[in-house]
Amino acid sequence: MKLSPKNKIFCALDFTELKQTCQFVEKIKENVGGIKVGLEFFFKNGIKGVESLKKYNLPIFLDLKLNDIPNTVSRAAKNLLELEPDYLTAHLNGGIDMIKSIVDIKMKTKIIGVSLLTSLNDEDLKKFGIEINSKSYVEKLSKIGYEGGVDGMVSSSLEVKDLKSKMPKDFIFVTPGIQLGKNKNDQKRTTSPSEAIKNGSSILIIGRAITNSENPNRTLKEITLQLEKNGN
């Protein structure tokens, strides 16, 4: 998946109110490659809220991380796919049957499998009773995703570096946990924008570094410039 530096940047719109969200998208729409909406926005605004964002003609990454028994997920996904989001996420640990239940009905939407949240690390896996490191765990989930037919996966760029050569060239690697400074917030497995792209990430999900910025457009332009300087 080859995108220009600007189009690799998706802003995570972690807002609750529709008006605030739309105002922010209106402000940054010329300097961002796409927008991501998740649980916070969707639980307040629902399907109509997502429809309201279509007017900006930006790719929509609907990050709801579906995870339930296959029949339930398939029915839920059917409703969401009527929105025709560009991307829709589901947890890979839901299993291959669950993944296939979405892939079979996906139409034009790209299904992105979520591996291990970037807020978790090796220590968290041990607490879950999983006796392998995060790198190995993500690799196992990637195999489930690939066999299930996903178009790509969400993971830290720390794992993408090793997974890139094991997947088809058009496989999409979506990387959250992108940090511009030293503050990691609640993320544990993080990288800079240029490092993530260098490791093979296709799309960068960046939220608070943009939404909390005093000048979001300047921040976006700085990220784009950083990617351009590094040949990304």
Short mmCIF file of C-alpha atoms in Angstrom, two decimals:
data_model
loop_
_atom_site.label_atom_id
_atom_site.label_comp_id
_atom_site.label_asym_id
_atom_site.label_seq_id
_atom_site.Cartn_x
_atom_site.Cartn_y
_atom_site.Cartn_z
CA MET A 1 0.00 0.00 0.00
CA LYS A 2 1.76 3.15 -1.24
CA LEU A 3 0.55 6.50 0.07
CA SER A 4 2.06 9.97 0.03
CA PRO A 5 3.55 11.15 3.37
CA LYS A 6 0.49 13.28 4.19
CA ASN A 7 -1.95 10.50 3.32
CA LYS A 8 -0.23 8.11 5.71
CA ILE A 9 -1.35 10.26 8.64
CA PHE A 10 -4.76 9.47 10.13
CA CYS A 11 -5.96 11.62 13.01
CA ALA A 12 -7.69 9.82 15.88
CA LEU A 13 -10.75 11.93 16.68
CA ASP A 14 -11.12 11.09 20.34
CA PHE A 15 -14.00 13.47 20.95
CA THR A 16 -17.47 12.82 22.32
CA GLU A 17 -19.50 15.65 20.82
CA LEU A 18 -20.34 15.65 17.11
CA LYS A 19 -20.11 19.43 16.78
CA GLN A 20 -16.61 19.54 18.26
CA THR A 21 -15.52 16.64 16.05
CA CYS A 22 -16.82 18.27 12.87
CA GLN A 23 -15.24 21.60 13.74
CA PHE A 24 -11.89 19.91 14.26
CA VAL A 25 -12.07 17.95 10.99
CA GLU A 26 -13.00 21.15 9.14
CA LYS A 27 -9.86 22.73 10.58
CA ILE A 28 -7.39 19.96 9.65
CA LYS A 29 -8.95 18.39 6.54
CA GLU A 30 -6.36 19.81 4.12
CA ASN A 31 -3.39 18.46 6.07
CA VAL A 32 -4.42 14.94 7.03
CA GLY A 33 -4.73 11.70 5.10
CA GLY A 34 -7.72 10.26 6.95
CA ILE A 35 -9.70 10.26 10.17
CA LYS A 36 -10.23 7.57 12.80
CA VAL A 37 -13.29 7.38 15.01
CA GLY A 38 -13.66 4.92 17.83
CA LEU A 39 -15.81 3.90 20.75
CA GLU A 40 -16.01 7.31 22.45
CA PHE A 41 -17.43 9.01 19.37
CA PHE A 42 -19.55 6.10 18.18
CA PHE A 43 -21.28 5.39 21.48
CA LYS A 44 -22.47 9.00 21.63
CA ASN A 45 -23.21 9.69 17.96
CA GLY A 46 -23.74 6.28 16.38
CA ILE A 47 -24.19 5.61 12.68
CA LYS A 48 -25.58 9.10 11.99
CA GLY A 49 -22.44 10.59 13.51
CA VAL A 50 -20.22 8.65 11.14
CA GLU A 51 -22.43 9.64 8.22
CA SER A 52 -21.93 13.29 9.20
CA LEU A 53 -18.17 12.91 8.71
CA LYS A 54 -18.48 11.69 5.13
CA LYS A 55 -18.96 15.23 3.82
CA TYR A 56 -15.27 15.91 4.37
CA ASN A 57 -14.31 13.33 1.72
CA LEU A 58 -11.58 11.83 3.90
CA PRO A 59 -10.98 8.09 4.36
CA ILE A 60 -12.81 6.94 7.49
CA PHE A 61 -11.18 4.40 9.79
CA LEU A 62 -13.97 2.98 11.95
CA ASP A 63 -12.14 1.60 14.94
CA LEU A 64 -14.72 -0.37 16.93
CA LYS A 65 -12.53 -3.46 17.54
CA LEU A 66 -15.32 -5.99 17.11
CA ASN A 67 -14.94 -9.07 19.30
CA ASP A 68 -17.70 -11.59 20.05
CA ILE A 69 -18.98 -14.92 18.78
CA PRO A 70 -18.98 -15.13 14.94
CA ASN A 71 -22.76 -14.85 14.50
CA THR A 72 -23.02 -11.73 16.68
CA VAL A 73 -20.04 -10.06 15.03
CA SER A 74 -21.30 -10.86 11.54
CA ARG A 75 -24.68 -9.26 12.26
CA ALA A 76 -23.07 -6.20 13.85
CA ALA A 77 -20.59 -5.85 11.01
CA LYS A 78 -23.39 -6.02 8.44
CA ASN A 79 -24.94 -2.91 9.98
CA LEU A 80 -21.63 -1.08 10.11
CA LEU A 81 -20.64 -2.02 6.56
CA GLU A 82 -23.75 -0.29 5.24
CA LEU A 83 -21.89 2.92 6.18
CA GLU A 84 -19.15 1.94 3.72
CA PRO A 85 -16.27 2.98 5.98
CA ASP A 86 -12.89 2.69 4.30
CA TYR A 87 -11.58 0.59 7.18
CA LEU A 88 -13.21 -1.42 9.98
CA THR A 89 -11.37 -3.10 12.85
CA ALA A 90 -11.90 -6.39 14.67
CA HIS A 91 -9.81 -8.13 17.34
CA LEU A 92 -7.79 -11.00 15.92
CA ASN A 93 -8.04 -12.86 19.22
CA GLY A 94 -11.72 -13.35 18.42
CA GLY A 95 -10.51 -16.25 16.29
CA ILE A 96 -10.39 -17.16 12.63
CA ASP A 97 -14.10 -18.03 12.36
CA MET A 98 -15.06 -14.61 13.70
CA ILE A 99 -12.67 -12.90 11.31
CA LYS A 100 -14.02 -14.84 8.33
CA SER A 101 -17.59 -13.93 9.30
CA ILE A 102 -16.69 -10.27 8.66
CA VAL A 103 -14.42 -10.76 5.66
CA ASP A 104 -17.14 -12.74 3.86
CA ILE A 105 -19.48 -9.72 3.86
CA LYS A 106 -17.01 -6.82 3.75
CA MET A 107 -17.77 -5.43 0.25
CA LYS A 108 -15.35 -2.51 -0.41
CA THR A 109 -14.38 -1.91 3.21
CA LYS A 110 -10.92 -3.07 4.24
CA ILE A 111 -10.99 -5.24 7.36
CA ILE A 112 -8.12 -4.52 9.73
CA GLY A 113 -7.28 -7.00 12.47
CA VAL A 114 -6.22 -5.67 15.86
CA SER A 115 -3.33 -7.60 17.40
CA LEU A 116 -2.01 -6.46 20.80
CA LEU A 117 -3.02 -3.01 22.03
CA THR A 118 -0.05 -0.65 22.28
CA SER A 119 -1.05 0.02 25.89
CA LEU A 120 0.01 -3.58 26.69
CA ASN A 121 3.43 -5.24 26.81
CA ASP A 122 5.20 -8.46 27.87
CA GLU A 123 4.39 -7.95 31.54
CA ASP A 124 0.69 -7.65 30.77
CA LEU A 125 0.77 -10.86 28.74
CA LYS A 126 2.29 -12.68 31.72
CA LYS A 127 -0.56 -11.44 33.91
CA PHE A 128 -2.99 -12.91 31.37
CA GLY A 129 -1.19 -16.26 31.66
CA ILE A 130 0.33 -15.97 28.19
CA GLU A 131 3.91 -17.20 28.43
CA ILE A 132 5.32 -15.72 25.23
CA ASN A 133 6.56 -12.21 24.52
CA SER A 134 4.55 -9.56 22.69
CA LYS A 135 6.50 -10.03 19.46
CA SER A 136 5.65 -13.75 19.31
CA TYR A 137 2.06 -13.14 20.34
CA VAL A 138 1.51 -10.56 17.60
CA GLU A 139 3.08 -12.88 15.04
CA LYS A 140 0.67 -15.68 16.00
CA LEU A 141 -2.28 -13.29 15.69
CA SER A 142 -1.02 -12.09 12.31
CA LYS A 143 -1.22 -15.66 11.02
CA ILE A 144 -4.83 -15.91 12.18
CA GLY A 145 -5.58 -12.63 10.43
CA TYR A 146 -3.88 -13.62 7.19
CA GLU A 147 -5.61 -17.02 7.09
CA GLY A 148 -8.90 -15.31 7.88
CA GLY A 149 -8.49 -12.93 4.94
CA VAL A 150 -8.00 -9.53 6.61
CA ASP A 151 -6.62 -6.70 4.49
CA GLY A 152 -4.21 -5.59 7.19
CA MET A 153 -3.55 -5.40 10.89
CA VAL A 154 -3.00 -2.96 13.72
CA SER A 155 0.23 -3.35 15.65
CA SER A 156 3.16 -1.44 17.04
CA SER A 157 5.80 -0.68 14.43
CA LEU A 158 8.18 -2.63 16.66
CA GLU A 159 6.47 -5.80 15.38
CA VAL A 160 5.86 -4.55 11.84
CA LYS A 161 9.58 -4.62 11.10
CA ASP A 162 9.60 -8.43 11.37
CA LEU A 163 6.13 -9.08 9.97
CA LYS A 164 6.55 -7.03 6.78
CA SER A 165 8.51 -9.72 4.93
CA LYS A 166 6.03 -12.43 5.91
CA MET A 167 2.96 -10.77 4.43
CA PRO A 168 1.85 -9.87 0.86
CA LYS A 169 3.13 -6.54 -0.47
CA ASP A 170 -0.35 -4.98 -0.37
CA PHE A 171 -0.95 -5.98 3.26
CA ILE A 172 -1.77 -2.87 5.32
CA PHE A 173 0.10 -2.23 8.56
CA VAL A 174 -1.67 0.31 10.76
CA THR A 175 0.35 1.70 13.64
CA PRO A 176 -1.01 3.56 16.67
CA GLY A 177 1.17 4.57 19.61
CA ILE A 178 2.92 7.23 17.54
CA GLN A 179 4.69 9.76 19.74
CA LEU A 180 6.18 13.11 18.80
CA GLY A 181 7.91 13.69 22.12
CA LYS A 182 8.90 11.86 25.29
CA ASN A 183 5.40 11.70 26.76
CA LYS A 184 3.97 8.24 26.04
CA ASN A 185 0.60 8.88 27.72
CA ASP A 186 -0.93 5.43 28.35
CA GLN A 187 1.01 3.78 25.51
CA LYS A 188 3.89 1.38 26.18
CA ARG A 189 5.10 0.14 22.77
CA THR A 190 5.67 3.40 20.90
CA THR A 191 7.75 4.86 18.06
CA SER A 192 8.20 8.14 16.20
CA PRO A 193 6.42 8.73 12.86
CA SER A 194 9.54 8.32 10.72
CA GLU A 195 10.68 5.23 12.63
CA ALA A 196 7.28 3.62 12.17
CA ILE A 197 7.29 4.19 8.41
CA LYS A 198 10.89 3.00 8.18
CA ASN A 199 9.84 -0.21 9.92
CA GLY A 200 7.13 -0.75 7.32
CA SER A 201 3.96 0.86 8.69
CA SER A 202 1.45 1.89 6.00
CA ILE A 203 -0.80 4.15 8.08
CA LEU A 204 -0.01 6.09 11.24
CA ILE A 205 -2.76 6.68 13.79
CA ILE A 206 -1.98 9.86 15.72
CA GLY A 207 -4.41 11.31 18.23
CA ARG A 208 -3.55 13.46 21.21
CA ALA A 209 -0.35 14.85 19.69
CA ILE A 210 -2.61 16.48 17.09
CA THR A 211 -5.91 17.03 18.92
CA ASN A 212 -4.21 18.54 21.98
CA SER A 213 -1.85 20.70 19.94
CA GLU A 214 -2.19 24.47 20.14
CA ASN A 215 -1.76 24.48 16.37
CA PRO A 216 -2.94 21.13 14.90
CA ASN A 217 -2.19 22.08 11.30
CA ARG A 218 1.36 23.08 12.13
CA THR A 219 1.82 19.77 13.94
CA LEU A 220 0.48 17.86 10.94
CA LYS A 221 2.76 19.75 8.56
CA GLU A 222 5.74 19.04 10.81
CA ILE A 223 4.95 15.32 10.80
CA THR A 224 4.58 15.33 7.00
CA LEU A 225 7.87 17.21 6.65
CA GLN A 226 9.59 14.68 8.93
CA LEU A 227 8.35 11.84 6.75
CA GLU A 228 9.42 13.62 3.55
CA LYS A 229 12.91 14.33 4.93
CA ASN A 230 13.34 10.68 5.78
CA GLY A 231 12.26 9.56 2.33
CA ASN A 232 8.95 8.16 3.55
#
